[in-house]
Amino acid sequence: MPDPGLEFLVEVCGCRACVSADSESTLRFLQDVLRPMICPHGRPADANIQVSSEPGGFALAVNAPAPIRTAAASLLELRHEVLIRLMELRPDILWLHAGGAEIDGSAVLACGPWGSGKSSLTTALCGMGWRYLSDDIVGIEPHSAFAVPFPIAPLVRLPNANSSAKRRVILTSQQVCRAPVPIRALVFVTHSCGAQVALSQCQPGHAALKLLQSCMNFAHHGERAVQRICSLVKDVPAYDLSFEDPIPAAQAIAGLCERS
Amino acid sequence: MDRSPNTHPRRREDLRENPLPDGVLLYSPPQMRAYYLNASAYAVWELCNGTRSAQQIAEELARDVGCSAEDILSDVTSTIVRLHEEGLLLNEPEDAQGGGTGA
């Protein structure tokens, strides 16, 4: 049993998980990753995620939705494993590799692979008064097609173009959106050095394929994912955005939303 | 794939069609693979029923758009080749069960 002091609760779209670790440093790392999702103790957790240190890495024991034991060789892998387990608390949600930010009750999703600028763009929007949904994972609700926040602590690239090092951005509680919101626009982002901000329409067919490529639990949903994504791209405008500096890119997104 | 206008391509019947404003997303459940066809490629794919030749497909489409079949035959043929390469058409005549490698 872990020390009761070495655990904390997080909430993921209505489900609660108790995350515990057998060392303070591991717990502190996970708290830093999950800080915007941490909730006060109250009603019991729906799942327990226990992390223990082992030679060569970490072991995870998860009791729900199905008992799982898995391993992680590094803190980066541990972060990934824990996020996967948290997403699995709501398998009905279609989880996308995307960032998201909300203003005036609706969200813009920034989709793209690792290093494409999702975090930079999302946090730049938050610097302009938008509320943060996530910089890496956003869900799509099964019935409403609303965006589901997954507010892990954002990490942005350091201002050295040759480095992949990132720094954590601290957000206030008021800057975090915790409830599902309608989706106003889909933006497929590409960060490229020296690029001016270029925003253009993305046709629904291409948007659907890109969203399917971003889908993190496609194997679970299969054809339902295809149907839901086709339905989404029929209703929501999609854009391609390339940029180097996230501030003018965020301003372009804000301008787009003001016009629409 | 035979590029002759006399081939009779047949589309796979196991693909689910999801219409979009600018085309169709085809989905193969067993392969868990999706394919986007724009409106022109979809029009060609839809006419590939195993009885029409590429020439006849070009003639039908030409009637619809009001041009001559010769004007579009090369586009129709290259679309059929591409559809075949993507695994969206059956091989003739040995492959009657569907399949193909997809994209």
CSV table of C-alpha atoms in Angstrom, one decimal:
chain,number,residue,atom,x,y,z
A,1,MET,CA,0.0,0.0,0.0
A,2,PRO,CA,1.4,3.5,-0.9
A,3,ASP,CA,1.7,6.1,1.9
A,4,PRO,CA,-1.6,7.9,1.9
A,5,GLY,CA,0.4,11.1,1.6
A,6,LEU,CA,1.8,10.0,-1.7
A,7,GLU,CA,-1.4,10.2,-3.7
A,8,PHE,CA,-3.7,12.7,-5.3
A,9,LEU,CA,-7.0,12.7,-7.2
A,10,VAL,CA,-7.5,13.8,-10.8
A,11,GLU,CA,-10.8,14.2,-12.7
A,12,VAL,CA,-11.2,13.3,-16.3
A,13,CYS,CA,-14.6,14.3,-17.8
A,14,GLY,CA,-16.6,13.2,-14.7
A,15,CYS,CA,-14.4,10.2,-13.8
A,16,ARG,CA,-12.0,10.3,-10.9
A,17,ALA,CA,-8.7,8.5,-10.6
A,18,CYS,CA,-6.5,8.2,-7.5
A,19,VAL,CA,-2.8,8.4,-8.6
A,20,SER,CA,-0.3,7.1,-6.1
A,21,ALA,CA,3.5,6.6,-6.2
A,22,ASP,CA,6.0,5.0,-3.9
A,23,SER,CA,8.4,7.9,-4.1
A,24,GLU,CA,8.0,11.7,-3.6
A,25,SER,CA,10.0,12.5,-6.7
A,26,THR,CA,7.8,10.4,-8.9
A,27,LEU,CA,4.6,11.7,-7.3
A,28,ARG,CA,5.9,15.3,-7.7
A,29,PHE,CA,6.6,14.6,-11.4
A,30,LEU,CA,3.1,13.3,-12.0
A,31,GLN,CA,1.5,16.2,-10.0
A,32,ASP,CA,3.3,18.6,-12.3
A,33,VAL,CA,2.0,16.8,-15.4
A,34,LEU,CA,-1.5,16.6,-14.2
A,35,ARG,CA,-1.8,19.7,-12.0
A,36,PRO,CA,-4.7,21.4,-13.9
A,37,MET,CA,-6.7,18.1,-13.5
A,38,ILE,CA,-6.1,17.7,-9.8
A,39,CYS,CA,-9.3,17.8,-7.7
A,40,PRO,CA,-10.0,17.8,-4.0
A,41,HIS,CA,-10.6,14.6,-2.1
A,42,GLY,CA,-14.3,13.9,-1.8
A,43,ARG,CA,-16.3,11.2,-3.5
A,44,PRO,CA,-14.4,7.9,-4.1
A,45,ALA,CA,-12.2,7.4,-7.1
A,46,ASP,CA,-13.5,5.4,-10.1
A,47,ALA,CA,-10.0,4.0,-10.6
A,48,ASN,CA,-6.6,3.7,-8.9
A,49,ILE,CA,-3.3,4.1,-10.7
A,50,GLN,CA,-0.4,2.9,-8.6
A,51,VAL,CA,3.1,3.7,-9.7
A,52,SER,CA,6.1,1.9,-8.1
A,53,SER,CA,9.8,2.3,-8.8
A,54,GLU,CA,11.5,-0.8,-10.1
A,55,PRO,CA,15.0,-1.5,-11.4
A,56,GLY,CA,15.1,0.0,-14.9
A,57,GLY,CA,12.0,2.1,-14.6
A,58,PHE,CA,8.5,2.0,-13.2
A,59,ALA,CA,5.6,-0.4,-12.8
A,60,LEU,CA,2.0,0.7,-13.1
A,61,ALA,CA,-1.0,-1.2,-11.6
A,62,VAL,CA,-4.4,0.0,-12.7
A,63,ASN,CA,-7.6,-1.4,-11.4
A,64,ALA,CA,-10.1,0.0,-13.8
A,65,PRO,CA,-11.8,-0.1,-16.2
A,66,ALA,CA,-9.9,-3.4,-16.4
A,67,PRO,CA,-7.0,-4.5,-14.2
A,68,ILE,CA,-3.7,-3.8,-16.0
A,69,ARG,CA,-0.1,-4.1,-15.0
A,70,THR,CA,2.3,-2.3,-17.3
A,71,ALA,CA,5.9,-0.9,-17.2
A,72,ALA,CA,7.6,2.3,-18.2
A,73,ALA,CA,11.3,2.7,-18.7
A,74,SER,CA,11.5,6.5,-18.2
A,75,LEU,CA,9.6,9.4,-16.8
A,76,LEU,CA,8.5,10.3,-20.3
A,77,GLU,CA,7.1,6.8,-20.8
A,78,LEU,CA,5.5,6.9,-17.4
A,79,ARG,CA,3.8,10.2,-18.3
A,80,HIS,CA,2.5,8.6,-21.5
A,81,GLU,CA,1.3,5.4,-19.7
A,82,VAL,CA,-0.6,7.4,-17.1
A,83,LEU,CA,-2.3,9.6,-19.7
A,84,ILE,CA,-3.3,6.5,-21.7
A,85,ARG,CA,-4.9,5.0,-18.5
A,86,LEU,CA,-6.7,8.3,-17.8
A,87,MET,CA,-8.1,8.4,-21.3
A,88,GLU,CA,-9.3,4.8,-20.9
A,89,LEU,CA,-11.6,5.9,-18.0
A,90,ARG,CA,-13.8,7.3,-20.8
A,91,PRO,CA,-13.5,4.9,-23.7
A,92,ASP,CA,-16.7,6.2,-25.2
A,93,ILE,CA,-14.9,9.5,-26.0
A,94,LEU,CA,-13.0,9.8,-29.2
A,95,TRP,CA,-9.6,11.0,-28.1
A,96,LEU,CA,-7.6,13.1,-30.5
A,97,HIS,CA,-4.0,14.1,-30.5
A,98,ALA,CA,-4.8,17.8,-30.4
A,99,GLY,CA,-4.6,21.0,-28.4
A,100,GLY,CA,-7.6,23.2,-27.7
A,101,ALA,CA,-8.6,26.6,-26.4
A,102,GLU,CA,-12.0,28.1,-25.7
A,103,ILE,CA,-13.4,31.6,-26.0
A,104,ASP,CA,-17.0,32.8,-25.8
A,105,GLY,CA,-18.3,29.3,-25.1
A,106,SER,CA,-16.7,27.4,-28.1
A,107,ALA,CA,-13.3,25.9,-28.8
A,108,VAL,CA,-10.7,25.9,-31.6
A,109,LEU,CA,-8.8,22.6,-31.8
A,110,ALA,CA,-5.2,22.6,-33.0
A,111,CYS,CA,-4.3,19.2,-34.5
A,112,GLY,CA,-1.0,17.9,-35.5
A,113,PRO,CA,1.8,15.5,-34.6
A,114,TRP,CA,4.4,16.0,-31.9
A,115,GLY,CA,6.4,19.1,-32.5
A,116,SER,CA,3.9,20.7,-34.8
A,117,GLY,CA,3.2,23.7,-32.6
A,118,LYS,CA,0.0,22.7,-30.8
A,119,SER,CA,1.3,23.7,-27.4
A,120,SER,CA,2.8,27.0,-28.5
A,121,LEU,CA,-0.4,28.0,-30.3
A,122,THR,CA,-2.7,26.9,-27.5
A,123,THR,CA,-0.7,28.7,-24.8
A,124,ALA,CA,-0.5,31.8,-27.0
A,125,LEU,CA,-4.3,31.8,-27.3
A,126,CYS,CA,-4.5,31.5,-23.5
A,127,GLY,CA,-2.2,34.5,-23.2
A,128,MET,CA,-4.9,36.4,-25.2
A,129,GLY,CA,-7.7,35.5,-22.8
A,130,TRP,CA,-8.8,32.1,-24.1
A,131,ARG,CA,-9.3,29.2,-21.7
A,132,TYR,CA,-7.1,26.1,-21.9
A,133,LEU,CA,-8.5,22.7,-22.8
A,134,SER,CA,-5.3,20.9,-23.5
A,135,ASP,CA,-2.0,21.1,-25.4
A,136,ASP,CA,-1.9,17.5,-26.4
A,137,ILE,CA,-5.1,15.5,-26.0
A,138,VAL,CA,-8.7,16.6,-26.6
A,139,GLY,CA,-11.8,14.3,-26.7
A,140,ILE,CA,-14.9,14.4,-28.8
A,141,GLU,CA,-18.1,13.6,-26.9
A,142,PRO,CA,-20.1,10.7,-28.3
A,143,HIS,CA,-23.4,12.4,-28.7
A,144,SER,CA,-22.9,16.1,-28.7
A,145,ALA,CA,-19.6,16.3,-30.7
A,146,PHE,CA,-18.5,18.8,-28.1
A,147,ALA,CA,-14.7,19.1,-27.3
A,148,VAL,CA,-13.8,17.4,-24.0
A,149,PRO,CA,-11.0,19.1,-22.1
A,150,PHE,CA,-8.0,17.1,-21.0
A,151,PRO,CA,-6.0,19.8,-19.3
A,152,ILE,CA,-2.5,18.4,-18.7
A,153,ALA,CA,0.0,21.0,-17.8
A,154,PRO,CA,1.2,22.6,-21.1
A,155,LEU,CA,4.8,22.3,-22.2
A,156,VAL,CA,6.1,24.7,-24.8
A,157,ARG,CA,9.3,24.7,-26.9
A,158,LEU,CA,12.1,26.8,-25.6
A,159,PRO,CA,12.9,29.8,-27.8
A,160,ASN,CA,15.8,28.0,-29.5
A,161,ALA,CA,14.8,26.6,-32.8
A,162,ASN,CA,17.4,23.8,-32.7
A,163,SER,CA,16.3,22.4,-29.4
A,164,SER,CA,13.4,20.1,-28.6
A,165,ALA,CA,13.6,21.1,-24.9
A,166,LYS,CA,10.4,22.4,-23.5
A,167,ARG,CA,9.3,24.3,-20.5
A,168,ARG,CA,6.1,24.0,-18.4
A,169,VAL,CA,3.6,26.8,-18.5
A,170,ILE,CA,1.8,27.7,-15.3
A,171,LEU,CA,-1.9,28.4,-15.8
A,172,THR,CA,-4.3,29.8,-13.2
A,173,SER,CA,-7.4,27.9,-12.4
A,174,GLN,CA,-9.5,30.5,-14.2
A,175,GLN,CA,-7.5,29.9,-17.4
A,176,VAL,CA,-8.6,26.3,-17.6
A,177,CYS,CA,-11.8,25.1,-19.3
A,178,ARG,CA,-13.2,22.0,-17.5
A,179,ALA,CA,-16.5,21.4,-19.2
A,180,PRO,CA,-17.2,20.2,-22.8
A,181,VAL,CA,-17.7,23.0,-25.3
A,182,PRO,CA,-18.9,23.1,-28.9
A,183,ILE,CA,-16.1,23.2,-31.5
A,184,ARG,CA,-15.9,26.4,-33.6
A,185,ALA,CA,-13.0,25.4,-35.9
A,186,LEU,CA,-10.4,22.8,-36.6
A,187,VAL,CA,-6.9,23.9,-37.3
A,188,PHE,CA,-4.1,21.6,-38.6
A,189,VAL,CA,-0.9,23.2,-37.5
A,190,THR,CA,2.6,23.0,-38.8
A,191,HIS,CA,5.5,24.8,-37.1
A,192,SER,CA,8.3,25.6,-39.5
A,193,CYS,CA,11.3,27.8,-38.9
A,194,GLY,CA,11.2,31.1,-40.8
A,195,ALA,CA,7.6,30.6,-41.9
A,196,GLN,CA,5.2,33.6,-42.0
A,197,VAL,CA,1.8,32.9,-40.7
A,198,ALA,CA,-0.2,31.2,-43.5
A,199,LEU,CA,-3.8,30.3,-42.8
A,200,SER,CA,-5.9,28.6,-45.6
A,201,GLN,CA,-9.1,26.5,-45.8
A,202,CYS,CA,-8.8,22.8,-45.5
A,203,GLN,CA,-11.3,20.8,-47.5
A,204,PRO,CA,-13.6,18.5,-45.4
A,205,GLY,CA,-12.2,15.3,-47.0
A,206,HIS,CA,-8.6,16.2,-46.1
A,207,ALA,CA,-9.7,17.3,-42.7
A,208,ALA,CA,-11.4,14.0,-42.0
A,209,LEU,CA,-8.3,12.0,-43.0
A,210,LYS,CA,-6.1,14.2,-40.8
A,211,LEU,CA,-8.5,13.9,-37.9
A,212,LEU,CA,-8.5,10.1,-38.3
A,213,GLN,CA,-4.7,10.1,-38.2
A,214,SER,CA,-4.9,12.1,-35.0
A,215,CYS,CA,-7.4,9.7,-33.4
A,216,MET,CA,-5.7,8.0,-30.4
A,217,ASN,CA,-8.3,5.3,-29.7
A,218,PHE,CA,-9.3,4.5,-33.3
A,219,ALA,CA,-8.9,0.8,-32.7
A,220,HIS,CA,-11.6,0.9,-30.1
A,221,HIS,CA,-14.1,2.9,-32.2
A,222,GLY,CA,-13.4,1.8,-35.7
A,223,GLU,CA,-16.2,2.7,-38.0
A,224,ARG,CA,-18.0,4.8,-35.4
A,225,ALA,CA,-14.9,7.1,-35.4
A,226,VAL,CA,-15.1,7.5,-39.2
A,227,GLN,CA,-18.8,8.4,-39.0
A,228,ARG,CA,-18.3,10.8,-36.1
A,229,ILE,CA,-15.4,12.5,-37.8
A,230,CYS,CA,-17.2,12.8,-41.1
A,231,SER,CA,-20.2,14.4,-39.3
A,232,LEU,CA,-17.8,16.8,-37.5
A,233,VAL,CA,-16.0,18.0,-40.6
A,234,LYS,CA,-19.4,18.6,-42.3
A,235,ASP,CA,-20.4,21.1,-39.6
A,236,VAL,CA,-17.1,22.6,-38.5
A,237,PRO,CA,-14.8,24.6,-40.7
A,238,ALA,CA,-11.2,23.4,-41.0
A,239,TYR,CA,-8.0,25.3,-41.8
A,240,ASP,CA,-4.3,24.6,-42.4
A,241,LEU,CA,-2.0,26.9,-40.4
A,242,SER,CA,1.8,27.1,-40.7
A,243,PHE,CA,3.8,29.5,-38.6
A,244,GLU,CA,7.0,30.0,-36.7
A,245,ASP,CA,5.9,32.7,-34.1
A,246,PRO,CA,2.9,31.5,-32.2
A,247,ILE,CA,1.7,35.0,-31.3
A,248,PRO,CA,0.7,36.2,-34.8
A,249,ALA,CA,-0.6,32.7,-35.4
A,250,ALA,CA,-2.9,33.0,-32.4
A,251,GLN,CA,-3.9,36.4,-33.5
A,252,ALA,CA,-4.8,35.0,-36.9
A,253,ILE,CA,-7.0,32.4,-35.2
A,254,ALA,CA,-8.6,35.0,-33.0
A,255,GLY,CA,-9.3,37.1,-36.1
A,256,LEU,CA,-10.9,34.2,-37.9
A,257,CYS,CA,-13.2,33.6,-34.9
A,258,GLU,CA,-14.2,37.2,-34.8
A,259,ARG,CA,-15.1,37.1,-38.5
A,260,SER,CA,-17.1,33.9,-38.2
B,1,MET,CA,-3.3,-2.9,-63.9
B,2,ASP,CA,-4.2,-3.0,-67.6
B,3,ARG,CA,-4.4,0.6,-68.8
B,4,SER,CA,-6.5,-0.4,-71.8
B,5,PRO,CA,-9.8,1.4,-72.1
B,6,ASN,CA,-11.3,-2.0,-72.7
B,7,THR,CA,-10.8,-3.3,-69.1
B,8,HIS,CA,-13.9,-3.7,-67.0
B,9,PRO,CA,-12.9,-2.5,-63.5
B,10,ARG,CA,-15.1,-3.6,-60.5
B,11,ARG,CA,-15.3,-1.6,-57.3
B,12,ARG,CA,-15.0,-3.4,-53.9
B,13,GLU,CA,-18.4,-3.9,-52.4
B,14,ASP,CA,-17.2,-4.1,-48.8
B,15,LEU,CA,-16.4,-0.4,-48.4
B,16,ARG,CA,-18.6,1.8,-46.4
B,17,GLU,CA,-19.4,5.2,-48.0
B,18,ASN,CA,-19.4,8.3,-45.9
B,19,PRO,CA,-20.5,11.3,-48.0
B,20,LEU,CA,-18.7,14.6,-47.5
B,21,PRO,CA,-19.3,18.0,-49.1
B,22,ASP,CA,-16.3,17.6,-51.3
B,23,GLY,CA,-16.3,13.8,-52.0
B,24,VAL,CA,-16.6,10.6,-50.1
B,25,LEU,CA,-14.7,8.9,-47.3
B,26,LEU,CA,-14.6,5.1,-48.0
B,27,TYR,CA,-13.9,2.9,-45.0
B,28,SER,CA,-12.8,-0.7,-45.0
B,29,PRO,CA,-13.9,-2.3,-41.6
B,30,PRO,CA,-11.6,-5.4,-41.9
B,31,GLN,CA,-8.6,-3.3,-42.8
B,32,MET,CA,-9.6,-0.4,-40.5
B,33,ARG,CA,-8.5,1.9,-43.3
B,34,ALA,CA,-10.1,5.0,-44.7
B,35,TYR,CA,-9.7,6.5,-48.2
B,36,TYR,CA,-10.8,9.9,-49.4
B,37,LEU,CA,-12.1,10.3,-52.9
B,38,ASN,CA,-12.9,13.7,-54.3
B,39,ALA,CA,-16.1,14.0,-56.3
B,40,SER,CA,-14.5,13.2,-59.7
B,41,ALA,CA,-12.7,10.1,-58.4
B,42,TYR,CA,-15.9,9.0,-56.7
B,43,ALA,CA,-17.9,9.4,-59.9
B,44,VAL,CA,-15.4,7.1,-61.7
B,45,TRP,CA,-15.3,4.6,-58.8
B,46,GLU,CA,-19.1,4.4,-58.6
B,47,LEU,CA,-19.3,3.5,-62.3
B,48,CYS,CA,-16.8,0.7,-61.9
B,49,ASN,CA,-19.3,-2.2,-61.7
B,50,GLY,CA,-17.4,-4.8,-63.7
B,51,THR,CA,-19.6,-4.5,-66.8
B,52,ARG,CA,-18.5,-1.0,-68.0
B,53,SER,CA,-15.1,-0.6,-69.7
B,54,ALA,CA,-13.0,2.5,-69.1
B,55,GLN,CA,-14.1,3.8,-72.4
B,56,GLN,CA,-17.8,3.4,-71.5
B,57,ILE,CA,-17.2,5.0,-68.1
B,58,ALA,CA,-15.6,8.0,-69.9
B,59,GLU,CA,-18.6,8.1,-72.3
B,60,GLU,CA,-21.1,8.2,-69.4
B,61,LEU,CA,-19.3,10.8,-67.5
B,62,ALA,CA,-18.8,12.9,-70.6
B,63,ARG,CA,-22.5,12.9,-71.2
B,64,ASP,CA,-23.1,14.1,-67.7
B,65,VAL,CA,-20.6,17.0,-67.9
B,66,GLY,CA,-21.2,17.8,-71.6
B,67,CYS,CA,-17.8,17.1,-73.1
B,68,SER,CA,-16.4,14.4,-75.4
B,69,ALA,CA,-15.3,11.0,-74.0
B,70,GLU,CA,-11.9,11.5,-75.7
B,71,ASP,CA,-11.4,14.7,-73.6
B,72,ILE,CA,-11.6,12.8,-70.4
B,73,LEU,CA,-10.6,9.2,-71.3
B,74,SER,CA,-7.0,9.6,-70.2
B,75,ASP,CA,-8.1,11.1,-66.8
B,76,VAL,CA,-10.6,8.3,-66.3
B,77,THR,CA,-8.0,5.7,-67.1
B,78,SER,CA,-5.4,7.2,-64.8
B,79,THR,CA,-8.1,7.5,-62.0
B,80,ILE,CA,-8.9,3.8,-62.5
B,81,VAL,CA,-5.2,2.9,-62.3
B,82,ARG,CA,-4.9,4.9,-59.1
B,83,LEU,CA,-8.0,3.4,-57.6
B,84,HIS,CA,-6.6,0.0,-58.4
B,85,GLU,CA,-3.2,0.8,-56.8
B,86,GLU,CA,-5.0,2.0,-53.7
B,87,GLY,CA,-6.9,-1.4,-53.5
B,88,LEU,CA,-10.3,0.1,-54.1
B,89,LEU,CA,-11.0,-2.0,-57.2
B,90,LEU,CA,-10.9,-5.8,-57.5
B,91,ASN,CA,-8.3,-7.5,-59.5
B,92,GLU,CA,-9.8,-9.2,-62.6
B,93,PRO,CA,-10.8,-11.9,-62.9
B,94,GLU,CA,-9.1,-14.0,-60.2
B,95,ASP,CA,-9.9,-11.7,-57.2
B,96,ALA,CA,-13.6,-12.0,-56.6
B,97,GLN,CA,-13.5,-11.5,-52.8
B,98,GLY,CA,-12.3,-7.9,-52.4
B,99,GLY,CA,-9.0,-6.9,-50.9
B,100,GLY,CA,-6.1,-5.0,-52.2
B,101,THR,CA,-3.5,-3.3,-50.3
B,102,GLY,CA,-5.0,0.1,-49.9
B,103,ALA,CA,-3.0,3.2,-49.1
